[in-house]
Each structure stands twice: as structure tokens, then as C-alpha cells.
Amino acid sequence: MPEPVRYHMADGVAVLTISNPPVNALSHAVRARLQSLAERAAIDGNVRAIVIAAEGRTFPAGADISEFGKPPAAPWLPEVCARIEAIEKPVVAAIHGTALGGGFEVALAAHARIADAKAAVGLPEVKLGILPGAGGTQRTPRLCGAGPALDLMLSGEPIHARAAERLGLVDVIAKDDLLKEAIAFARKLADAEVPPLRSSDRAPQEADPAAWAAEIAKRREALKDTPLHAPPRIVDCVEAVQLLPFEAGLDFERAAFEDLVGTPQSAALRHAFFAERRAGKLPELKGVPPIEVDHVGIVGAGLMGSGIAVACLNAGHRVTLIEKNIETLEAGVERIIDIYDRQVARKKMSVEDRDARIGRLAGREDLDALAEADLVIEAVVEDMDIKQRVFASLGRITAPGTVLATNTSYLDIDEIARGSGRPEDVMGLHFFSPAQVMRLVEVIPGRETAANVLATGFDFAGTLGKIAVRAGVTDGFIGNRVLAAYRQAAELTLLDGAAPEEIDAAMRAFGFPLGPFQVSDLAGLDIAWARRKRLAATRDPAARYVSIPDRLCEMGRLGRKAGYGWYAYPKNGDRLGEVDPAVAAVVDEERIFQGVTPRKFSGGEIQRRCLVAMANEGAKLLAEGIARRPSDIDVVMMHGFAFPRWHGGPMMWADQRGLLQVQKDLRRLAEDDPAAWAPAPVFGDLIKNGRGFDSLNG
Ligand code: CAA
């Protein structure tokens, strides 16, 4: 094993170079070696100053997240930082890439920081449900003040080197050769023979205490309803900077870090981080080269087609948008221009960028314009006949090897592919609306999809900045299958006695931005209605069926777009909707019809019913091979359906509740209604072996 930190001398300066690919995370081996080499340099009479640098992509991007939750191994990062800061010779951090979390904390413990002009620094711990635990909460505000430090730590977003320089977090921006300039800078500090400038020596008391206190009060107020544990603790730590001496502040920070790192919330957020990165790992595609995509054809200029077009244009692709009806085509192109105009108006995009993107867009009425496309995405109406006809034409018109994708949400990819005569070139690329915003794409191979076509799906989604998840062919793939189970649980709970607004409130309290009925209203009730009609013939006759949404559709209550759905929307832009007695009347009638005596549900019981239903559907998707791993289901639900990230997705939620408990919940519900609630056999298998879904996340 090569050493994770190397030592060499340059012009009287000891250079400690961290080397732990891919992101130089501060694993135990790195910490131990960094500390021992820092100590060696501190006592070596030939060393006048020290530079801490890193090779490869970046200065350390943080502590090694995979070590969290394991027994801590000395030296801890706070000790390493304290040791570095205590050195009596100048210590300079040479930052390139992204110095994040613990990596930036090492830099803050150094006596000065020089950064590459393209570098960024940040404290993203909040995104993992923790806080900077190696002195970051104490050193950062001492350098830049409470407000900017809180911005950095509460947002978790990195800032560019120049912004960091303006804040006093970086001292010098390198002009050309970072390492050379860092060594020269360190020499200069040594020559000046002034004592090291330690962040911990800066006295925050000199800052106006009243302004500091006001900043703290403002942040506390803004966070008073947050479900997250870490942000308020970050504010506490920054308050402590004013109230406690540095050492005591470090202890205060450490205690908060220890509390947070042990919470289920942090475990869930860490799970989300790794789940997103795992989703793109498909062993069967290792070494399979994707097709290079420049020119993308999009068939269908509706809301979905134009959203996909914007996503492609943003990524630098050329796009030909096809719609056989000129008015619809023009409306689609206008929608795209409008999206860009709004970004320009909000100063989120320059006029030149907008014009460049629009310049890569062509609108055509004839599929022949796609003869030269590298990839075609079909986004026409959800109708098998129409889609098959489109694919038959595409199979003829496009060159062999052009990848053909359908954006269907539910339909059978194999049936669609059959029409093309080239099923090996066809796959599903299921975007979520609005496609230019939502980060999820389900990539669905059909039975005959070639490996390089699937590889192209993943690679292409990556170029759009999307998170791609592999799903198998089934009605609704991963996301809409789990959504359907969620809806069914919500509707059965409604039938059994809870009101729509109680169910929605319970799921919002869990952390969804909208409850299931509010989401139905937003999406339109007709989509699920069409699916129910399509599946009517194959529905389990023993299953309880809730016909309330069908009744609402028949009444024209198709959701927000109709002004009425599960709720009434008398005011434009009303997000949650108003409770409507007409809906309650339909619900009452259905209860009478089905002989149900309504009962009361607590918020917790409503949440449990919906969540066990989602986890159970996920377990079925795993058994059917539709989802490769539980964490893929979690990624789909977090990014496609706003499942609260701090619960980590339905499968992580089930793991945290305990599978035995979830199975018990399902069994109890199944006593009255086995068709809807019977637990998937996977639960029994995992429980027998004392394992959770996480054990299947290979
Ligand atoms: N620990 C362990 N592994 C990490 C890691 C970390 N801090 N950061 C990234 N990785 C791993 C990723 O899992 C990925 O592994 P695989 O290739 O096996 O999937 C690999 O490094 C590359 O990461 P990305 O695919 O994300 O690469 P990218 O170039 O898109 O992004 C990055 C690089 C900006 C550094 C991004 O990985 C990132 O944001 N990392 C997390 C940074 C972070 O949160 N740091 C704080 C850690 S907590 C901390 O430091 C606490 C403390 O105070 C002591």
C-alpha cells in the first residue's frame, strides 16, 4: 500500500502531500500519517515551514464518511487539527479542487491558506445531518464573522476561492503554480519571523457582541420549525464562539457532533449520499462503452418533451424537437424560450447563454429530421398504439445504432420496442416532470436492449446532471409502482375513516412537502384513473377497491387544473387547497356502500400505514428483479417523489423501524385485507437472518 501522506523537503519547507484517491478523504490511515509527519516536521531543525497539500483531484473533501458509525479510531481529526495549529513554525494549506468538511477544517487549522483560483471550499456536514466536528464551527466564525460562517455551515454549499478570500477564509489566490507559490509563501512567513497566526487566537469578543447575538437570534427564528437536528446545533456552536473560550468551544462542538452522528437522521442522510452514488454502478456495464451523444431528437413538444429539451440544451446537446402539429410545435418552442427568458429575467442566466442554448434548438414537423440523431427520446401521449407507430417510423428513419428511448411512465417497453424492428436499440428513459428541474431518470432496459444502449442511457443521464436509476419493465417501473402502493394505502385509510386533509397533514408532518391527495390534485387525477382502467381486468378481485377517486374523476374533479379535485382551489395558486364538503359526501357514500364504520386515526398511524405499504411494494420490486437494490428504490422515492431525505427513503425507513416491526404492522393490517397488505416474503428471509434491506445494497 502506498503511503497516504508523503513527505518531502523543498527549499527548507516540509511538504506533506495527502494521497488517498479518489477524493483524499481523511480516513484513519491519512489522519495518523498526517499527524506523525506534522510532528516530524515540527521538530526537524531543517524545516522552517510546512505546506499541507494533496495530489489528484482535490484537497481532502472531508472526513471519510464510510467510517462514521464505526468505533472511532485515534487520532481523531480534531486532535490532528489541534496538533497542526499548535506547531510553532508557519503551516500553509495549499488548496485545490474542493476542500470540504474535515478537509477545509484542516486548512482552517493551518496558519494560512493559499488556494488555486478554481478551487472551492465548504462545510457540507449539514447535508449529512452533522456539523463540522474538527473545530470548523469555532474557527470559521473567528475568521469571517457569525453571519458568513452560518451561511456556509447551514447551506452546506461550497463557495469559490475568491469569495472565500473576500471573507478572510483564504489568504492568497495562487497565480499559476499552486504548490510552488505555497512553498514560497511558507518561506516568506518563516522569514518574517512573526508568530503563527492561529484561527483559534482570533478573539470574537472584538466583534460587536450585540450584532453577534442578533445574528444568532435571527437564525434561531428562521429554524424554529425545521425537522432537521443539525442546523440548530450549528447555531448553538456559533453562539458558543462568543460565550466560551476556544478550548471549551471545541468541547461544546464535539459533544454536539457526537450527538448528531448517532442520530437516525444522520444515518439516513449518509445513506442517501451513498445510495445516490451506488445507483449508477452496474457491474454488467463495466467496460461497455456508451455511444457518444451530441444530437438529440425529441418527439413530442408537450410539457414533458419541452422540459427534456431544456435539460438537453443545458447540457450542451443539439436538439431537434418534433411535433406533427405546427401549433403544438410552436407552443413547445415558446415554452422553452419562456423558461430561458425567465432565467435571464431572474439573472440566473446571461443573454449570451440563453441565445447559445436556443441556437442549438430546431423545431420540425417531420420525423425525417431525425435521420442523423444520435439519440431519440419519444415523449408523446401515453398510448401504446401511438407509441408503437412512432417507434415503427423511428426504426425506419434513424440510422442503425441510433439509440431510441421512450419516456413512457407505465407502458411495456418491450411492446413499444417491438414496433421499431430494432428492439436492441430501444430502452426507457423515464424523466420526471418538470424534466429540466427534477434530477431523477429511471433507465429501463427491455428484454433485448443491447448493453451499450443501456450504458448510453446512464452516460447520457449523467451528462444532463441527472441521477439515473436502473428499473425493470413493469407497469409504473419503480417510482410509479411505489407511488401506487402509497396511494392505495392512503385511499384505504380514507375509506376506513381518516379525512383527506388528515392524511395529507400526517404525511406533511413526516416531511413530504405535500400529502398524497394534494399531489394527486397537482398531477391531475386522470393519469391514475387511466392506469386503474388499464389494470381493471387484472386486478385481484379479492382486494378492496376504493372507487372514490373514480367518482371524483367522473364529476370532472381532475385536480388543480380543473379548480377541483380532492380539494377546491378557488384562489389561483392555492397550494394546499380548501377542504370541500362535496368530497366528504362522496367519501361518506362510499363508506356506506362498502359497509365501513369509520374510525379515528392518529397521525402516526396514518404515516405507518402509508410507509409500510411503500416498503412492502419496494420489497416486491426487489423480489421481481425490477429494482436492483433497496437503495435504488430510496433514490427514486427521494428524487422523484420528494420522500424526505432525512428519512433516507422507504427502505431505509423500514430498516430504521426494524423489519420485524414492519412485518408485524403489515400482518396486522393483512388480517382484514390480505390482498393489500400481506408482507412480501423478503421480510421473512431478512428477519430470519437478522439482516436489514441495507444488507442487499451491494
Ligand atoms: N468520504 C468517503 N467517501 C467519499 C467522500 C467522503 N467524504 N466524498 C466522496 N467520496 C467517494 C464517493 O462515495 C465516490 O465513491 P465511489 O467512486 O466509490 O462511488 C467517490 O468518492 C467520488 O465521489 P463523487 O462521485 O461524489 O465525485 P464528484 O467529483 O462528483 O464529487 C465531491 C466530489 C464534491 C467531493 C463529492 O463527493 C462530495 O460532496 N463529497 C462529500 C463531501 C462531504 O460531505 N464532506 C464532509 C464530510 S463530513 C466531515 O468532514 C465531518 C467532519 O467535520 C470531521
Coordinates of N, CA and C in Angstrom, one line a residue, residues 206-390:
E206 N -14.1 40.7 20.1 CA -13.9 42.0 19.5 C -15.0 42.4 18.5
A207 N -15.6 41.3 17.9 CA -16.8 41.7 17.1 C -17.9 42.2 18.0
D208 N -18.8 42.9 17.4 CA -19.8 43.5 18.2 C -20.7 42.4 18.8
P209 N -20.7 42.2 20.1 CA -21.5 41.1 20.7 C -23.0 41.2 20.5
A210 N -23.4 42.5 20.4 CA -24.9 42.6 20.2 C -25.3 42.2 18.8
A211 N -24.4 42.5 17.8 CA -24.7 42.1 16.4 C -24.6 40.6 16.3
W212 N -23.6 40.0 17.0 CA -23.5 38.5 17.0 C -24.7 37.9 17.6
A213 N -25.2 38.4 18.7 CA -26.4 37.8 19.4 C -27.6 38.0 18.5
A214 N -27.7 39.1 17.8 CA -28.8 39.4 16.9 C -28.8 38.4 15.7
E215 N -27.6 38.1 15.2 CA -27.5 37.1 14.1 C -28.0 35.7 14.6
I216 N -27.5 35.4 15.8 CA -27.9 34.1 16.4 C -29.5 34.0 16.5
A217 N -30.0 35.1 17.0 CA -31.5 35.1 17.3 C -32.2 35.0 16.0
K218 N -31.7 35.7 14.9 CA -32.4 35.6 13.6 C -32.4 34.2 13.0
R219 N -31.2 33.6 13.2 CA -31.1 32.2 12.6 C -32.0 31.2 13.4
R220 N -32.1 31.4 14.7 CA -32.9 30.5 15.6 C -34.4 30.7 15.1
E221 N -34.8 31.9 14.9 CA -36.2 32.1 14.5 C -36.4 31.5 13.1
A222 N -35.5 31.6 12.2 CA -35.7 31.0 10.9 C -35.7 29.5 10.9
L223 N -35.1 28.9 12.0 CA -35.1 27.5 12.0 C -36.1 26.9 13.0
K224 N -37.0 27.7 13.5 CA -37.8 27.2 14.6 C -38.7 26.0 14.2
D225 N -39.0 25.8 13.0 CA -39.9 24.7 12.6 C -39.1 23.6 11.8
T226 N -37.8 23.7 11.8 CA -37.1 22.7 10.9 C -37.2 21.3 11.6
P227 N -37.4 20.3 10.7 CA -37.4 19.0 11.3 C -35.9 18.4 11.4
L228 N -35.0 19.2 10.9 CA -33.6 18.7 11.0 C -32.9 19.0 12.3
H229 N -32.1 18.1 12.8 CA -31.5 18.3 14.1 C -30.2 19.1 14.0
A230 N -29.5 19.0 12.8 CA -28.1 19.6 12.8 C -28.2 21.2 12.8
P231 N -29.0 21.8 12.0 CA -28.9 23.3 11.9 C -29.0 24.0 13.2
P232 N -30.0 23.7 14.1 CA -30.0 24.4 15.4 C -28.7 24.2 16.2
R233 N -28.1 23.0 16.1 CA -26.9 22.8 16.8 C -25.7 23.6 16.3
I234 N -25.8 23.8 15.0 CA -24.7 24.6 14.3 C -24.8 26.1 14.9
V235 N -26.1 26.5 15.0 CA -26.3 27.9 15.5 C -25.8 28.0 17.0
D236 N -26.1 26.9 17.8 CA -25.6 26.9 19.2 C -24.1 27.0 19.2
C237 N -23.4 26.3 18.3 CA -22.0 26.3 18.3 C -21.4 27.6 18.0
V238 N -22.1 28.3 17.0 CA -21.6 29.7 16.7 C -21.9 30.6 17.8
E239 N -23.0 30.4 18.5 CA -23.2 31.3 19.7 C -22.1 31.0 20.7
A240 N -21.7 29.8 20.9 CA -20.7 29.4 21.9 C -19.3 30.1 21.6
V241 N -19.1 30.5 20.3 CA -17.9 31.2 20.0 C -17.7 32.5 20.8
Q242 N -18.9 33.1 21.0 CA -18.9 34.4 21.8 C -18.9 34.1 23.3
L243 N -19.4 33.0 23.7 CA -19.6 32.8 25.1 C -18.5 32.0 25.8
L244 N -17.8 31.2 25.0 CA -16.8 30.2 25.6 C -15.4 30.5 25.1
P245 N -14.4 30.2 25.9 CA -13.0 30.2 25.4 C -12.9 29.1 24.3
F246 N -11.9 29.2 23.5 CA -11.8 28.3 22.3 C -11.8 26.9 22.7
E247 N -11.0 26.5 23.7 CA -11.0 25.0 24.0 C -12.3 24.5 24.5
A248 N -13.0 25.3 25.3 CA -14.3 24.9 25.7 C -15.3 24.8 24.6
G249 N -15.1 25.8 23.6 CA -16.0 25.8 22.4 C -15.8 24.5 21.6
L250 N -14.5 24.0 21.6 CA -14.2 22.8 20.8 C -15.0 21.6 21.5
D251 N -14.9 21.6 22.8 CA -15.6 20.5 23.6 C -17.1 20.6 23.3
F252 N -17.6 21.8 23.3 CA -19.1 22.0 23.0 C -19.4 21.5 21.7
E253 N -18.6 21.8 20.7 CA -18.8 21.4 19.3 C -18.7 19.8 19.2
R254 N -17.7 19.3 19.9 CA -17.5 17.8 19.9 C -18.8 17.1 20.4
A255 N -19.3 17.6 21.5 CA -20.5 17.0 22.1 C -21.6 17.0 21.2
A256 N -21.8 18.2 20.5 CA -22.9 18.3 19.5 C -22.7 17.3 18.4
F257 N -21.5 17.2 17.9 CA -21.1 16.3 16.8 C -21.5 14.9 17.2
E258 N -21.0 14.5 18.4 CA -21.3 13.1 18.8 C -22.8 12.8 18.9
D259 N -23.5 13.8 19.4 CA -25.0 13.6 19.5 C -25.5 13.3 18.1
L260 N -25.1 14.2 17.2 CA -25.7 14.2 15.8 C -25.3 13.0 15.0
V261 N -24.1 12.6 15.1 CA -23.6 11.5 14.3 C -24.3 10.2 14.6
G262 N -24.8 10.1 15.9 CA -25.5 8.9 16.3 C -27.0 8.9 16.0
T263 N -27.5 10.0 15.4 CA -29.0 10.0 15.2 C -29.4 9.2 13.9
P264 N -30.6 8.7 14.0 CA -31.1 8.0 12.8 C -31.1 9.0 11.6
Q265 N -31.3 10.3 11.9 CA -31.4 11.3 10.8 C -30.1 11.4 10.0
S266 N -29.0 11.4 10.8 CA -27.7 11.5 10.1 C -27.4 10.2 9.4
A267 N -27.8 9.0 10.0 CA -27.6 7.7 9.3 C -28.3 7.7 8.0
A268 N -29.6 8.3 8.0 CA -30.4 8.3 6.8 C -29.8 9.2 5.7
L269 N -29.3 10.4 6.2 CA -28.7 11.3 5.2 C -27.4 10.7 4.6
R270 N -26.6 10.0 5.4 CA -25.4 9.4 4.9 C -25.8 8.3 3.9
H271 N -26.8 7.6 4.3 CA -27.3 6.5 3.4 C -27.7 7.1 2.0
A272 N -28.4 8.3 2.1 CA -28.8 9.0 0.9 C -27.6 9.3 0.0
F273 N -26.6 9.8 0.6 CA -25.3 10.2 -0.1 C -24.8 9.0 -0.8
F274 N -24.6 7.9 -0.1 CA -24.0 6.7 -0.8 C -25.0 6.1 -1.8
A275 N -26.3 6.1 -1.5 CA -27.3 5.5 -2.3 C -27.3 6.2 -3.7
E276 N -27.1 7.5 -3.7 CA -27.1 8.2 -5.0 C -25.9 7.8 -5.8
R277 N -24.8 7.6 -5.2 CA -23.6 7.2 -5.9 C -23.6 5.8 -6.3
R278 N -24.3 4.9 -5.5 CA -24.3 3.5 -5.9 C -25.2 3.2 -7.0
A279 N -26.3 4.1 -7.2 CA -27.3 3.8 -8.2 C -26.7 3.6 -9.6
G280 N -25.6 4.4 -9.9 CA -25.0 4.3 -11.3 C -24.1 3.2 -11.4
K281 N -23.9 2.3 -10.4 CA -22.9 1.2 -10.5 C -23.6 0.0 -11.0
L282 N -23.4 -0.3 -12.3 CA -23.9 -1.6 -12.8 C -22.8 -2.5 -13.3
P283 N -22.5 -3.5 -12.5 CA -21.4 -4.4 -12.8 C -21.4 -4.9 -14.3
E284 N -22.6 -5.1 -14.8 CA -22.7 -5.7 -16.1 C -22.3 -4.7 -17.2
L285 N -22.2 -3.4 -16.8 CA -21.8 -2.4 -17.8 C -20.4 -2.0 -17.7
K286 N -19.6 -2.6 -16.8 CA -18.2 -2.3 -16.6 C -17.5 -2.5 -17.9
G287 N -16.8 -1.5 -18.4 CA -16.1 -1.7 -19.7 C -16.9 -1.6 -20.9
V288 N -18.2 -1.4 -20.8 CA -19.1 -1.3 -22.0 C -19.1 0.2 -22.4
P289 N -18.6 0.5 -23.6 CA -18.6 2.0 -23.9 C -19.9 2.5 -24.4
P290 N -20.3 3.6 -23.8 CA -21.6 4.2 -24.3 C -21.4 4.9 -25.6
I291 N -22.5 5.1 -26.3 CA -22.5 5.8 -27.6 C -22.4 7.3 -27.3
E292 N -21.5 8.0 -28.0 CA -21.4 9.4 -27.7 C -22.6 10.2 -28.3
V293 N -23.2 11.0 -27.5 CA -24.5 11.7 -27.9 C -24.2 13.1 -28.0
D294 N -24.5 13.6 -29.2 CA -24.4 15.1 -29.4 C -25.8 15.6 -29.8
H295 N -26.4 15.0 -30.9 CA -27.6 15.4 -31.4 C -28.8 14.6 -30.9
V296 N -29.7 15.2 -30.1 CA -30.8 14.5 -29.5 C -32.1 14.9 -30.2
G297 N -32.9 13.9 -30.6 CA -34.2 14.2 -31.2 C -35.2 13.9 -30.1
I298 N -36.2 14.8 -30.0 CA -37.3 14.6 -29.0 C -38.6 14.7 -29.8
V299 N -39.4 13.6 -29.7 CA -40.6 13.5 -30.4 C -41.7 13.8 -29.4
G300 N -42.4 14.9 -29.6 CA -43.5 15.4 -28.7 C -43.0 16.6 -28.0
A301 N -43.7 17.7 -28.3 CA -43.3 19.0 -27.7 C -44.2 19.5 -26.6
G302 N -44.8 18.5 -25.9 CA -45.7 18.9 -24.8 C -44.8 19.3 -23.6
L303 N -45.4 19.3 -22.4 CA -44.7 19.8 -21.2 C -43.5 18.9 -21.0
M304 N -43.6 17.6 -21.1 CA -42.5 16.7 -20.9 C -41.4 16.9 -22.0
G305 N -41.9 16.8 -23.2 CA -40.9 16.9 -24.3 C -40.1 18.2 -24.2
S306 N -40.8 19.4 -23.9 CA -40.0 20.6 -23.9 C -39.1 20.7 -22.6
G307 N -39.5 20.1 -21.5 CA -38.7 20.0 -20.3 C -37.4 19.2 -20.6
I308 N -37.6 18.1 -21.3 CA -36.4 17.2 -21.7 C -35.5 18.0 -22.6
A309 N -36.1 18.8 -23.5 CA -35.3 19.5 -24.5 C -34.5 20.5 -23.7
V310 N -35.0 21.2 -22.7 CA -34.3 22.2 -21.9 C -33.1 21.5 -21.2
A311 N -33.4 20.3 -20.6 CA -32.3 19.6 -19.9 C -31.2 19.3 -20.9
C312 N -31.5 18.9 -22.1 CA -30.5 18.5 -23.1 C -29.8 19.8 -23.6
L313 N -30.5 20.8 -23.8 CA -29.8 22.1 -24.3 C -28.9 22.6 -23.2
N314 N -29.3 22.5 -22.0 CA -28.5 23.0 -20.8 C -27.1 22.2 -20.8
A315 N -27.2 20.9 -21.2 CA -26.0 20.1 -21.1 C -25.2 20.3 -22.4
G316 N -25.6 21.1 -23.3 CA -24.7 21.4 -24.5 C -25.1 20.6 -25.7
H317 N -26.2 19.8 -25.6 CA -26.6 19.0 -26.8 C -27.3 19.8 -27.8
R318 N -27.2 19.3 -29.1 CA -28.1 19.9 -30.1 C -29.4 19.2 -30.0
V319 N -30.5 19.9 -30.2 CA -31.8 19.2 -30.0 C -32.7 19.5 -31.2
T320 N -33.3 18.5 -31.8 CA -34.4 18.7 -32.7 C -35.7 18.2 -32.1
L321 N -36.6 19.1 -32.0 CA -37.9 18.8 -31.4 C -38.9 18.6 -32.5
I322 N -39.7 17.5 -32.4 CA -40.6 17.1 -33.4 C -42.0 17.1 -32.9
E323 N -42.9 17.7 -33.6 CA -44.3 17.7 -33.3 C -45.1 17.8 -34.7
K324 N -46.0 16.9 -34.9 CA -46.6 17.0 -36.3 C -47.6 18.1 -36.5
N325 N -48.0 18.6 -35.4 CA -48.9 19.7 -35.4 C -48.2 21.1 -35.2
I326 N -48.2 22.0 -36.1 CA -47.4 23.2 -36.1 C -47.7 24.0 -34.9
E327 N -49.0 24.1 -34.5 CA -49.3 25.0 -33.3 C -48.7 24.4 -32.1
T328 N -48.8 23.0 -31.9 CA -48.2 22.4 -30.7 C -46.7 22.6 -30.7
L329 N -46.1 22.5 -31.9 CA -44.7 22.7 -32.0 C -44.3 24.1 -31.6
E330 N -45.0 25.0 -32.1 CA -44.7 26.4 -31.8 C -44.9 26.7 -30.3
A331 N -45.9 26.1 -29.7 CA -46.2 26.2 -28.3 C -45.0 25.6 -27.5
G332 N -44.5 24.5 -27.9 CA -43.4 23.8 -27.3 C -42.2 24.7 -27.3
V333 N -41.9 25.2 -28.5 CA -40.7 26.1 -28.6 C -40.8 27.3 -27.8
E334 N -42.0 27.9 -27.8 CA -42.3 29.1 -26.9 C -42.1 28.8 -25.5
R335 N -42.5 27.6 -25.1 CA -42.4 27.2 -23.7 C -40.9 27.2 -23.3
I336 N -40.1 26.6 -24.2 CA -38.6 26.5 -24.0 C -38.0 27.9 -23.9
I337 N -38.4 28.8 -24.8 CA -37.8 30.1 -24.8 C -38.3 30.9 -23.5
D338 N -39.5 30.6 -23.1 CA -40.0 31.2 -21.9 C -39.2 30.8 -20.7
I339 N -38.9 29.5 -20.6 CA -38.1 29.0 -19.5 C -36.8 29.8 -19.4
Y340 N -36.2 30.0 -20.6 CA -34.9 30.7 -20.6 C -35.1 32.2 -20.3
D341 N -36.1 32.8 -20.8 CA -36.3 34.2 -20.6 C -36.5 34.5 -19.1
R342 N -37.2 33.6 -18.5 CA -37.4 33.8 -17.0 C -36.1 33.7 -16.3
Q343 N -35.2 32.8 -16.7 CA -33.9 32.7 -16.1 C -33.1 33.9 -16.3
V344 N -33.2 34.5 -17.5 CA -32.5 35.7 -17.8 C -33.0 36.8 -16.9
A345 N -34.4 36.9 -16.8 CA -35.0 38.0 -16.0 C -34.6 37.8 -14.6
R346 N -34.4 36.6 -14.1 CA -34.0 36.4 -12.7 C -32.5 36.5 -12.5
K347 N -31.9 36.8 -13.6 CA -30.4 37.0 -13.6 C -29.7 35.6 -13.2
K348 N -30.3 34.5 -13.6 CA -29.7 33.2 -13.4 C -29.0 32.8 -14.6
M349 N -29.2 33.5 -15.7 CA -28.5 33.1 -17.0 C -28.2 34.4 -17.8
S350 N -27.1 34.4 -18.5 CA -26.8 35.6 -19.3 C -27.5 35.5 -20.6
V351 N -27.7 36.6 -21.3 CA -28.4 36.6 -22.5 C -27.6 35.8 -23.6
E352 N -26.3 35.8 -23.5 CA -25.5 35.0 -24.4 C -25.8 33.5 -24.2
D353 N -25.8 33.1 -23.0 CA -26.0 31.7 -22.7 C -27.4 31.3 -23.2
R354 N -28.4 32.1 -23.0 CA -29.7 31.8 -23.5 C -29.7 31.6 -25.0
D355 N -29.1 32.6 -25.6 CA -29.1 32.6 -27.1 C -28.3 31.4 -27.6
A356 N -27.3 31.0 -26.9 CA -26.5 29.8 -27.4 C -27.4 28.6 -27.3
R357 N -28.1 28.5 -26.2 CA -28.9 27.3 -26.0 C -30.1 27.2 -27.0
I358 N -30.7 28.4 -27.2 CA -31.8 28.4 -28.1 C -31.3 28.2 -29.6
G359 N -30.1 28.6 -29.8 CA -29.4 28.4 -31.1 C -29.2 27.0 -31.4
R360 N -29.1 26.1 -30.4 CA -28.9 24.7 -30.7 C -30.2 23.9 -30.9
L361 N -31.3 24.7 -30.8 CA -32.7 24.0 -30.9 C -33.3 24.2 -32.3
A362 N -33.8 23.1 -32.8 CA -34.5 23.2 -34.1 C -35.9 22.5 -33.8
G363 N -36.9 23.1 -34.4 CA -38.3 22.5 -34.3 C -38.7 22.1 -35.7
R364 N -39.2 20.8 -35.8 CA -39.5 20.3 -37.1 C -40.9 19.5 -37.0
E365 N -41.5 19.4 -38.2 CA -42.8 18.7 -38.2 C -42.7 17.3 -38.7
D366 N -41.5 16.9 -39.1 CA -41.4 15.6 -39.8 C -40.3 14.8 -39.1
L367 N -40.6 13.6 -38.8 CA -39.6 12.7 -38.2 C -38.4 12.5 -39.0
D368 N -38.5 12.7 -40.3 CA -37.3 12.6 -41.2 C -36.1 13.4 -40.7
A369 N -36.4 14.5 -40.0 CA -35.4 15.4 -39.5 C -34.5 14.7 -38.5
L370 N -34.9 13.5 -38.1 CA -34.1 12.8 -37.0 C -33.2 11.7 -37.6
A371 N -33.0 11.7 -39.0 CA -32.2 10.7 -39.6 C -30.8 10.7 -39.0
E372 N -30.3 11.9 -38.6 CA -28.9 12.0 -38.2 C -28.7 12.0 -36.7
A373 N -29.8 11.8 -35.9 CA -29.8 12.0 -34.5 C -29.0 10.8 -33.9
D374 N -28.3 11.1 -32.7 CA -27.6 10.0 -32.0 C -28.5 9.3 -31.1
L375 N -29.5 10.1 -30.5 CA -30.4 9.5 -29.6 C -31.7 10.2 -29.8
V376 N -32.8 9.4 -29.8 CA -34.2 10.0 -29.9 C -35.0 9.6 -28.7
I377 N -35.6 10.6 -28.1 CA -36.5 10.4 -26.9 C -37.9 10.6 -27.3
E378 N -38.7 9.6 -27.2 CA -40.2 9.8 -27.5 C -40.9 10.3 -26.3
A379 N -41.7 11.3 -26.4 CA -42.4 11.9 -25.3 C -43.8 12.3 -25.8
V380 N -44.5 11.3 -26.5 CA -45.8 11.6 -27.0 C -46.8 11.1 -25.9
V381 N -48.1 11.2 -26.2 CA -49.1 10.8 -25.2 C -49.0 9.3 -24.9
E382 N -49.5 9.0 -23.7 CA -49.3 7.7 -23.1 C -50.3 6.7 -23.7
D383 N -50.1 6.3 -25.0 CA -51.0 5.5 -25.7 C -50.2 4.5 -26.5
M384 N -50.4 3.2 -26.2 CA -49.5 2.2 -26.8 C -49.5 2.2 -28.4
D385 N -50.7 2.4 -29.0 CA -50.8 2.4 -30.4 C -49.9 3.5 -31.0
I386 N -50.1 4.7 -30.4 CA -49.4 5.9 -31.0 C -47.9 5.7 -30.8
K387 N -47.5 5.2 -29.6 CA -46.1 5.0 -29.4 C -45.5 4.0 -30.3
Q388 N -46.2 2.9 -30.5 CA -45.7 1.9 -31.5 C -45.6 2.4 -32.9
R389 N -46.5 3.3 -33.3 CA -46.4 3.9 -34.6 C -45.2 4.8 -34.7
V390 N -44.9 5.5 -33.6 CA -43.8 6.4 -33.6 C -42.5 5.6 -33.7

